[in-house]
Structures are given as structure tokens and as C-alpha cells.
Amino acid sequence: GENVEQHPSTLSVQEGDSAVIKCTYSDSASNYFPWYKQELGKRPQLIIDIRSNVGEKKDQRIAVTLNKTAKHFSLHITETQPEDSAVYFCAASNAGGTSYGKLTFGQGTILTVHP
Amino acid sequence: DVKVTQSSRYLVKRTGEKVFLECVQDMDHENMFWYRQDPGLGLRLIYFSYDVKMKEKGDIPEGYSVSREKKERFSLILESASTNQTSMYLCASSSGQSEETQYFGPGTRLLVL
């Protein structure tokens, strides 16, 4: 089955700095890579996703890049703000197959943005 | 707006008790999932269901079972709770119509004494 590794496990940055979280996956059939954000005491919510036919996707201050050859993808947050502090999870899926929408998640990264 | 609810936010049970965790979604989603969340281990899939009465094992099904008698409701059952099942349990659903976004419930924090 799929295995997703996520690094770093914790990340501390100053407000205004950039933050990068990296994930690797093992199954070359995976074609859908979402990122979820979980604020303290809240439920995980999708913030951005990318499919294997695209190398990069941006949404305001967040961007995701995908390298299919190396089987890794990354989340980039620019101009970080204290409200970006949360746990971030990457995930991978073979969407459209018989996976029924099943996601394999990484271990999570605790991002702390210091004012 | 998708709404996924879970029957309890906090639950305390004794070792050996049978525990039921319930999840309800109101968006007519095909797929439903149960995860447990532990620090440093991420979200690990216990079971999922892609249709009424259909279920598939996830990565850590041992000690758990599930039931999906109605499309909107997916129950997780701990047949005989043990202390190593103390965890945060999250339910999620997705539409199954080439839309993979999972919508999560608020979670149930279970403590087994």
C-alpha cells in the first residue's frame, strides 16, 4: 500500500518568514495530493490540493509543488502570519481508481509562527 | 455547507466495555471514513465505507468494527475497549463523485481507563 512520509515534524518561524513542509510517497499510481490544516481543537480542513498532471499550484500565500519523478511534494507558505499556526497534514491517493476516495496521510507538521 | 457530526466530543470508558462512536453526514456522501489521530502518527485509517452495508479495512482495523446501515450514518465499534485505544477519533466523508475532498467531524476524544 501507499506510504507517506512528512518532514519536519515541527517547524518554528518568525512572522513574515516562509515555511516549507515536504512529503514523499511510495506508490507511483498516486495522482492526487491534498494538504489539510488542523487548528488547535478544530477539525482538519482542506487548504489546497494538486493532481499529478500539474507541477505547481498557488492560492494566495500558499503553494504546492509536485515532483512525480522523485515522488515528493511540498507545501510553501509565504509571509507567514500567527493564524497560520496549526498542524498540517499531507496526503496521497489514487483518485478515480478503486480507492473510493481513500487518503493516506503523513505524520503531520506542527507549524508555529511567532509574532 | 457540508456538515459532519459525531455523537460525543469526550468519552470515558472502562477496559472491556463495548464502545459505540457514531458519525452522521448530511450531504448524501457515498464514502465515509474512521481515523484515529495520535501525536506523531498522523491520521491513521481504521475502516471506510463506500456504500450502505459496504465496508473495507483500513490500515489499523484490529480491535474495531464498523456498521453502515444508512447512507448518512457510519458507526465505529470497539468490541472490548483497551487502554491502547485511548485516542482522538475522527470521522470523515467524501462525495465519491470524482470529488476526493474529505470533510471531517469535530472528533471524539476517548479515554479508556
mmCIF file of C-alpha atoms in Angstrom:
data_model
loop_
_atom_site.group_PDB
_atom_site.id
_atom_site.type_symbol
_atom_site.label_atom_id
_atom_site.label_comp_id
_atom_site.label_asym_id
_atom_site.label_seq_id
_atom_site.Cartn_x
_atom_site.Cartn_y
_atom_site.Cartn_z
ATOM 1 C CA GLY A 1 0.000 0.000 0.000
ATOM 2 C CA GLU A 2 0.855 3.671 -0.086
ATOM 3 C CA ASN A 3 3.247 5.150 2.474
ATOM 4 C CA VAL A 4 3.590 8.896 3.014
ATOM 5 C CA GLU A 5 6.478 10.417 4.966
ATOM 6 C CA GLN A 6 6.275 14.038 6.118
ATOM 7 C CA HIS A 7 9.033 16.355 7.382
ATOM 8 C CA PRO A 8 9.714 18.202 9.545
ATOM 9 C CA SER A 9 7.553 17.133 12.466
ATOM 10 C CA THR A 10 7.793 20.618 13.983
ATOM 11 C CA LEU A 11 8.607 23.955 12.370
ATOM 12 C CA SER A 12 9.019 27.283 14.091
ATOM 13 C CA VAL A 13 9.252 30.524 12.102
ATOM 14 C CA GLN A 14 9.035 34.265 12.671
ATOM 15 C CA GLU A 15 6.053 36.148 11.332
ATOM 16 C CA GLY A 16 6.715 37.181 7.741
ATOM 17 C CA ASP A 17 9.122 34.309 7.041
ATOM 18 C CA SER A 18 8.387 31.471 4.640
ATOM 19 C CA ALA A 19 7.642 27.900 5.715
ATOM 20 C CA VAL A 20 8.151 24.737 3.694
ATOM 21 C CA ILE A 21 6.826 21.273 4.537
ATOM 22 C CA LYS A 22 7.878 18.261 2.481
ATOM 23 C CA CYS A 23 6.283 14.885 1.821
ATOM 24 C CA THR A 24 7.356 11.792 -0.062
ATOM 25 C CA TYR A 25 5.115 8.984 -1.257
ATOM 26 C CA SER A 26 5.819 5.427 -2.333
ATOM 27 C CA ASP A 27 3.067 4.416 -4.766
ATOM 28 C CA SER A 28 3.697 5.644 -8.306
ATOM 29 C CA ALA A 29 -0.039 5.188 -9.036
ATOM 30 C CA SER A 30 -0.937 8.018 -6.637
ATOM 31 C CA ASN A 31 -2.262 11.012 -8.560
ATOM 32 C CA TYR A 32 -3.960 13.277 -6.038
ATOM 33 C CA PHE A 33 -2.146 15.132 -3.227
ATOM 34 C CA PRO A 34 -4.165 17.268 -0.810
ATOM 35 C CA TRP A 35 -2.991 19.293 2.181
ATOM 36 C CA TYR A 36 -5.102 19.673 5.305
ATOM 37 C CA LYS A 37 -4.753 22.228 8.091
ATOM 38 C CA GLN A 38 -5.881 21.492 11.636
ATOM 39 C CA GLU A 39 -6.034 24.401 14.046
ATOM 40 C CA LEU A 40 -5.880 23.668 17.755
ATOM 41 C CA GLY A 41 -9.060 21.958 18.906
ATOM 42 C CA LYS A 42 -10.602 22.048 15.446
ATOM 43 C CA ARG A 43 -11.209 19.553 12.664
ATOM 44 C CA PRO A 44 -8.817 19.145 9.690
ATOM 45 C CA GLN A 45 -9.807 21.166 6.637
ATOM 46 C CA LEU A 46 -8.547 21.045 3.063
ATOM 47 C CA ILE A 47 -6.444 24.081 2.166
ATOM 48 C CA ILE A 48 -5.003 23.156 -1.220
ATOM 49 C CA ASP A 49 -4.561 20.123 -3.443
ATOM 50 C CA ILE A 50 -2.665 19.169 -6.597
ATOM 51 C CA ARG A 51 -3.099 16.468 -9.205
ATOM 52 C CA SER A 52 -0.357 14.600 -10.967
ATOM 53 C CA ASN A 53 -0.857 16.397 -14.284
ATOM 54 C CA VAL A 54 0.207 19.688 -12.691
ATOM 55 C CA GLY A 55 3.614 20.646 -11.317
ATOM 56 C CA GLU A 56 2.633 23.623 -9.181
ATOM 57 C CA LYS A 57 -0.483 25.289 -7.837
ATOM 58 C CA LYS A 58 -0.871 28.567 -5.954
ATOM 59 C CA ASP A 59 -3.604 30.092 -3.845
ATOM 60 C CA GLN A 60 -2.647 33.476 -2.415
ATOM 61 C CA ARG A 61 0.116 32.845 0.150
ATOM 62 C CA ILE A 62 0.156 29.068 -0.174
ATOM 63 C CA ALA A 63 1.556 26.959 -2.989
ATOM 64 C CA VAL A 64 2.141 23.284 -3.570
ATOM 65 C CA THR A 65 4.744 21.736 -5.864
ATOM 66 C CA LEU A 66 4.887 18.166 -7.120
ATOM 67 C CA ASN A 67 7.833 16.188 -8.476
ATOM 68 C CA LYS A 68 6.421 12.916 -9.829
ATOM 69 C CA THR A 69 9.811 11.522 -10.779
ATOM 70 C CA ALA A 70 11.156 11.891 -7.274
ATOM 71 C CA LYS A 71 7.748 11.123 -5.712
ATOM 72 C CA HIS A 72 7.704 14.145 -3.479
ATOM 73 C CA PHE A 73 5.514 17.193 -2.999
ATOM 74 C CA SER A 74 5.830 20.270 -0.836
ATOM 75 C CA LEU A 75 3.698 22.957 0.768
ATOM 76 C CA HIS A 76 5.048 26.512 0.716
ATOM 77 C CA ILE A 77 3.592 29.263 2.861
ATOM 78 C CA THR A 78 4.919 32.780 2.265
ATOM 79 C CA GLU A 79 4.630 35.820 4.536
ATOM 80 C CA THR A 80 3.536 33.655 7.446
ATOM 81 C CA GLN A 81 1.104 35.050 9.995
ATOM 82 C CA PRO A 82 0.280 33.873 13.540
ATOM 83 C CA GLU A 83 -3.031 32.451 12.269
ATOM 84 C CA ASP A 84 -1.029 30.035 10.087
ATOM 85 C CA SER A 85 -0.006 28.249 13.298
ATOM 86 C CA ALA A 86 -1.576 24.782 13.095
ATOM 87 C CA VAL A 87 -0.860 21.151 12.309
ATOM 88 C CA TYR A 88 -0.506 20.500 8.581
ATOM 89 C CA PHE A 89 -1.063 17.081 7.017
ATOM 90 C CA CYS A 90 -0.140 15.978 3.532
ATOM 91 C CA ALA A 91 -1.896 13.032 1.908
ATOM 92 C CA ALA A 92 -1.823 10.928 -1.243
ATOM 93 C CA SER A 93 -4.454 8.993 -3.155
ATOM 94 C CA ASN A 94 -5.015 7.071 -6.350
ATOM 95 C CA ALA A 95 -8.093 9.085 -7.209
ATOM 96 C CA GLY A 96 -10.501 7.709 -9.776
ATOM 97 C CA GLY A 97 -9.430 4.124 -9.296
ATOM 98 C CA THR A 98 -10.976 1.722 -6.822
ATOM 99 C CA SER A 99 -9.621 3.635 -3.851
ATOM 100 C CA TYR A 100 -13.094 5.060 -3.032
ATOM 101 C CA GLY A 101 -11.503 8.338 -2.071
ATOM 102 C CA LYS A 102 -9.184 6.735 0.449
ATOM 103 C CA LEU A 103 -6.317 9.014 1.531
ATOM 104 C CA THR A 104 -3.008 8.028 3.113
ATOM 105 C CA PHE A 105 -1.849 10.805 5.424
ATOM 106 C CA GLY A 106 1.600 11.875 6.516
ATOM 107 C CA GLN A 107 2.518 12.174 10.188
ATOM 108 C CA GLY A 108 1.782 15.886 10.405
ATOM 109 C CA THR A 109 3.855 19.050 10.938
ATOM 110 C CA ILE A 110 3.253 21.403 13.844
ATOM 111 C CA LEU A 111 3.870 24.899 12.492
ATOM 112 C CA THR A 112 4.329 27.720 14.989
ATOM 113 C CA VAL A 113 4.529 31.303 13.746
ATOM 114 C CA HIS A 114 5.969 33.695 16.332
ATOM 115 C CA PRO A 115 4.771 37.321 16.208
ATOM 116 C CA ASP B 1 -22.211 23.592 3.589
ATOM 117 C CA VAL B 2 -21.197 20.044 4.444
ATOM 118 C CA LYS B 3 -21.866 19.051 7.988
ATOM 119 C CA VAL B 4 -20.316 16.034 9.655
ATOM 120 C CA THR B 5 -21.239 15.446 13.276
ATOM 121 C CA GLN B 6 -20.034 12.956 15.851
ATOM 122 C CA SER B 7 -22.105 11.724 18.763
ATOM 123 C CA SER B 8 -19.712 12.740 21.546
ATOM 124 C CA ARG B 9 -16.794 15.157 21.953
ATOM 125 C CA TYR B 10 -15.420 13.396 25.022
ATOM 126 C CA LEU B 11 -15.948 9.853 26.253
ATOM 127 C CA VAL B 12 -14.559 7.942 29.236
ATOM 128 C CA LYS B 13 -14.926 4.160 29.276
ATOM 129 C CA ARG B 14 -13.571 1.236 31.268
ATOM 130 C CA THR B 15 -11.398 -1.551 29.901
ATOM 131 C CA GLY B 16 -13.537 -4.309 28.411
ATOM 132 C CA GLU B 17 -16.571 -2.131 27.725
ATOM 133 C CA LYS B 18 -18.209 -2.076 24.302
ATOM 134 C CA VAL B 19 -17.989 1.413 22.841
ATOM 135 C CA PHE B 20 -20.040 2.928 20.030
ATOM 136 C CA LEU B 21 -18.927 6.057 18.197
ATOM 137 C CA GLU B 22 -21.406 7.493 15.730
ATOM 138 C CA CYS B 23 -20.906 9.774 12.767
ATOM 139 C CA VAL B 24 -23.592 11.450 10.672
ATOM 140 C CA GLN B 25 -23.201 13.461 7.467
ATOM 141 C CA ASP B 26 -25.926 15.487 5.810
ATOM 142 C CA MET B 27 -24.599 15.783 2.232
ATOM 143 C CA ASP B 28 -25.609 12.421 0.779
ATOM 144 C CA HIS B 29 -21.936 11.416 0.520
ATOM 145 C CA GLU B 30 -21.060 7.944 -0.730
ATOM 146 C CA ASN B 31 -17.804 7.493 1.185
ATOM 147 C CA MET B 32 -17.276 7.607 4.932
ATOM 148 C CA PHE B 33 -14.106 7.052 6.944
ATOM 149 C CA TRP B 34 -12.949 6.490 10.502
ATOM 150 C CA TYR B 35 -9.475 7.621 11.576
ATOM 151 C CA ARG B 36 -7.609 7.732 14.827
ATOM 152 C CA GLN B 37 -5.248 10.611 15.474
ATOM 153 C CA ASP B 38 -2.249 10.197 17.752
ATOM 154 C CA PRO B 39 0.632 12.683 18.170
ATOM 155 C CA GLY B 40 3.455 11.967 15.733
ATOM 156 C CA LEU B 41 1.470 9.306 13.902
ATOM 157 C CA GLY B 42 -0.834 11.498 11.831
ATOM 158 C CA LEU B 43 -4.260 10.296 10.790
ATOM 159 C CA ARG B 44 -4.460 6.531 10.506
ATOM 160 C CA LEU B 45 -7.368 4.935 8.682
ATOM 161 C CA ILE B 46 -9.297 2.332 10.669
ATOM 162 C CA TYR B 47 -12.168 1.459 8.310
ATOM 163 C CA PHE B 48 -14.005 3.063 5.442
ATOM 164 C CA SER B 49 -17.268 2.517 3.612
ATOM 165 C CA TYR B 50 -18.178 3.348 0.039
ATOM 166 C CA ASP B 51 -21.852 2.395 0.177
ATOM 167 C CA VAL B 52 -24.539 1.261 2.568
ATOM 168 C CA LYS B 53 -23.590 -2.064 4.178
ATOM 169 C CA MET B 54 -20.211 -1.995 2.392
ATOM 170 C CA LYS B 55 -17.022 -1.700 4.415
ATOM 171 C CA GLU B 56 -13.305 -2.051 3.862
ATOM 172 C CA LYS B 57 -10.458 -2.405 6.344
ATOM 173 C CA GLY B 58 -8.037 0.456 6.581
ATOM 174 C CA ASP B 59 -4.510 0.336 7.914
ATOM 175 C CA ILE B 60 -5.285 -0.401 11.594
ATOM 176 C CA PRO B 61 -8.603 -2.329 11.824
ATOM 177 C CA GLU B 62 -7.641 -4.658 14.684
ATOM 178 C CA GLY B 63 -9.903 -4.279 17.684
ATOM 179 C CA TYR B 64 -12.517 -2.300 15.751
ATOM 180 C CA SER B 65 -15.595 -2.990 13.668
ATOM 181 C CA VAL B 66 -17.978 -0.717 11.785
ATOM 182 C CA SER B 67 -21.580 -0.543 10.696
ATOM 183 C CA ARG B 68 -23.251 1.399 7.922
ATOM 184 C CA GLU B 69 -26.947 0.610 7.855
ATOM 185 C CA LYS B 70 -27.959 4.000 6.423
ATOM 186 C CA LYS B 71 -26.097 6.176 3.961
ATOM 187 C CA GLU B 72 -25.751 9.117 6.316
ATOM 188 C CA ARG B 73 -24.555 7.193 9.364
ATOM 189 C CA PHE B 74 -21.285 5.338 9.969
ATOM 190 C CA SER B 75 -20.614 3.775 13.348
ATOM 191 C CA LEU B 76 -17.299 2.669 14.833
ATOM 192 C CA ILE B 77 -17.462 -0.091 17.428
ATOM 193 C CA LEU B 78 -14.806 -1.048 19.930
ATOM 194 C CA GLU B 79 -15.886 -4.571 20.880
ATOM 195 C CA SER B 80 -13.830 -4.669 24.091
ATOM 196 C CA ALA B 81 -12.107 -1.375 24.798
ATOM 197 C CA SER B 82 -8.464 -1.448 25.826
ATOM 198 C CA THR B 83 -6.201 1.287 27.173
ATOM 199 C CA ASN B 84 -4.219 1.412 23.922
ATOM 200 C CA GLN B 85 -7.395 2.561 22.173
ATOM 201 C CA THR B 86 -7.277 5.834 24.093
ATOM 202 C CA SER B 87 -7.102 8.349 21.268
ATOM 203 C CA MET B 88 -8.836 11.039 19.224
ATOM 204 C CA TYR B 89 -11.257 9.510 16.713
ATOM 205 C CA LEU B 90 -12.168 11.453 13.604
ATOM 206 C CA CYS B 91 -14.896 10.657 11.127
ATOM 207 C CA ALA B 92 -14.867 11.991 7.564
ATOM 208 C CA SER B 93 -16.964 11.795 4.431
ATOM 209 C CA SER B 94 -16.484 12.473 0.731
ATOM 210 C CA SER B 95 -18.927 12.597 -2.127
ATOM 211 C CA GLY B 96 -17.429 9.827 -4.229
ATOM 212 C CA GLN B 97 -18.349 11.650 -7.430
ATOM 213 C CA SER B 98 -14.758 12.259 -8.606
ATOM 214 C CA GLU B 99 -14.515 14.690 -5.689
ATOM 215 C CA GLU B 100 -11.977 13.462 -3.213
ATOM 216 C CA THR B 101 -12.171 16.228 -0.615
ATOM 217 C CA GLN B 102 -12.806 14.725 2.786
ATOM 218 C CA TYR B 103 -14.926 16.646 5.281
ATOM 219 C CA PHE B 104 -14.159 15.873 8.886
ATOM 220 C CA GLY B 105 -16.258 15.748 12.009
ATOM 221 C CA PRO B 106 -15.160 17.531 15.212
ATOM 222 C CA GLY B 107 -13.638 14.378 16.688
ATOM 223 C CA THR B 108 -14.290 12.261 19.773
ATOM 224 C CA ARG B 109 -11.591 12.128 22.424
ATOM 225 C CA LEU B 110 -11.858 8.678 24.003
ATOM 226 C CA LEU B 111 -10.182 7.789 27.285
ATOM 227 C CA VAL B 112 -10.151 4.108 28.261
ATOM 228 C CA LEU B 113 -9.325 3.503 31.917
#
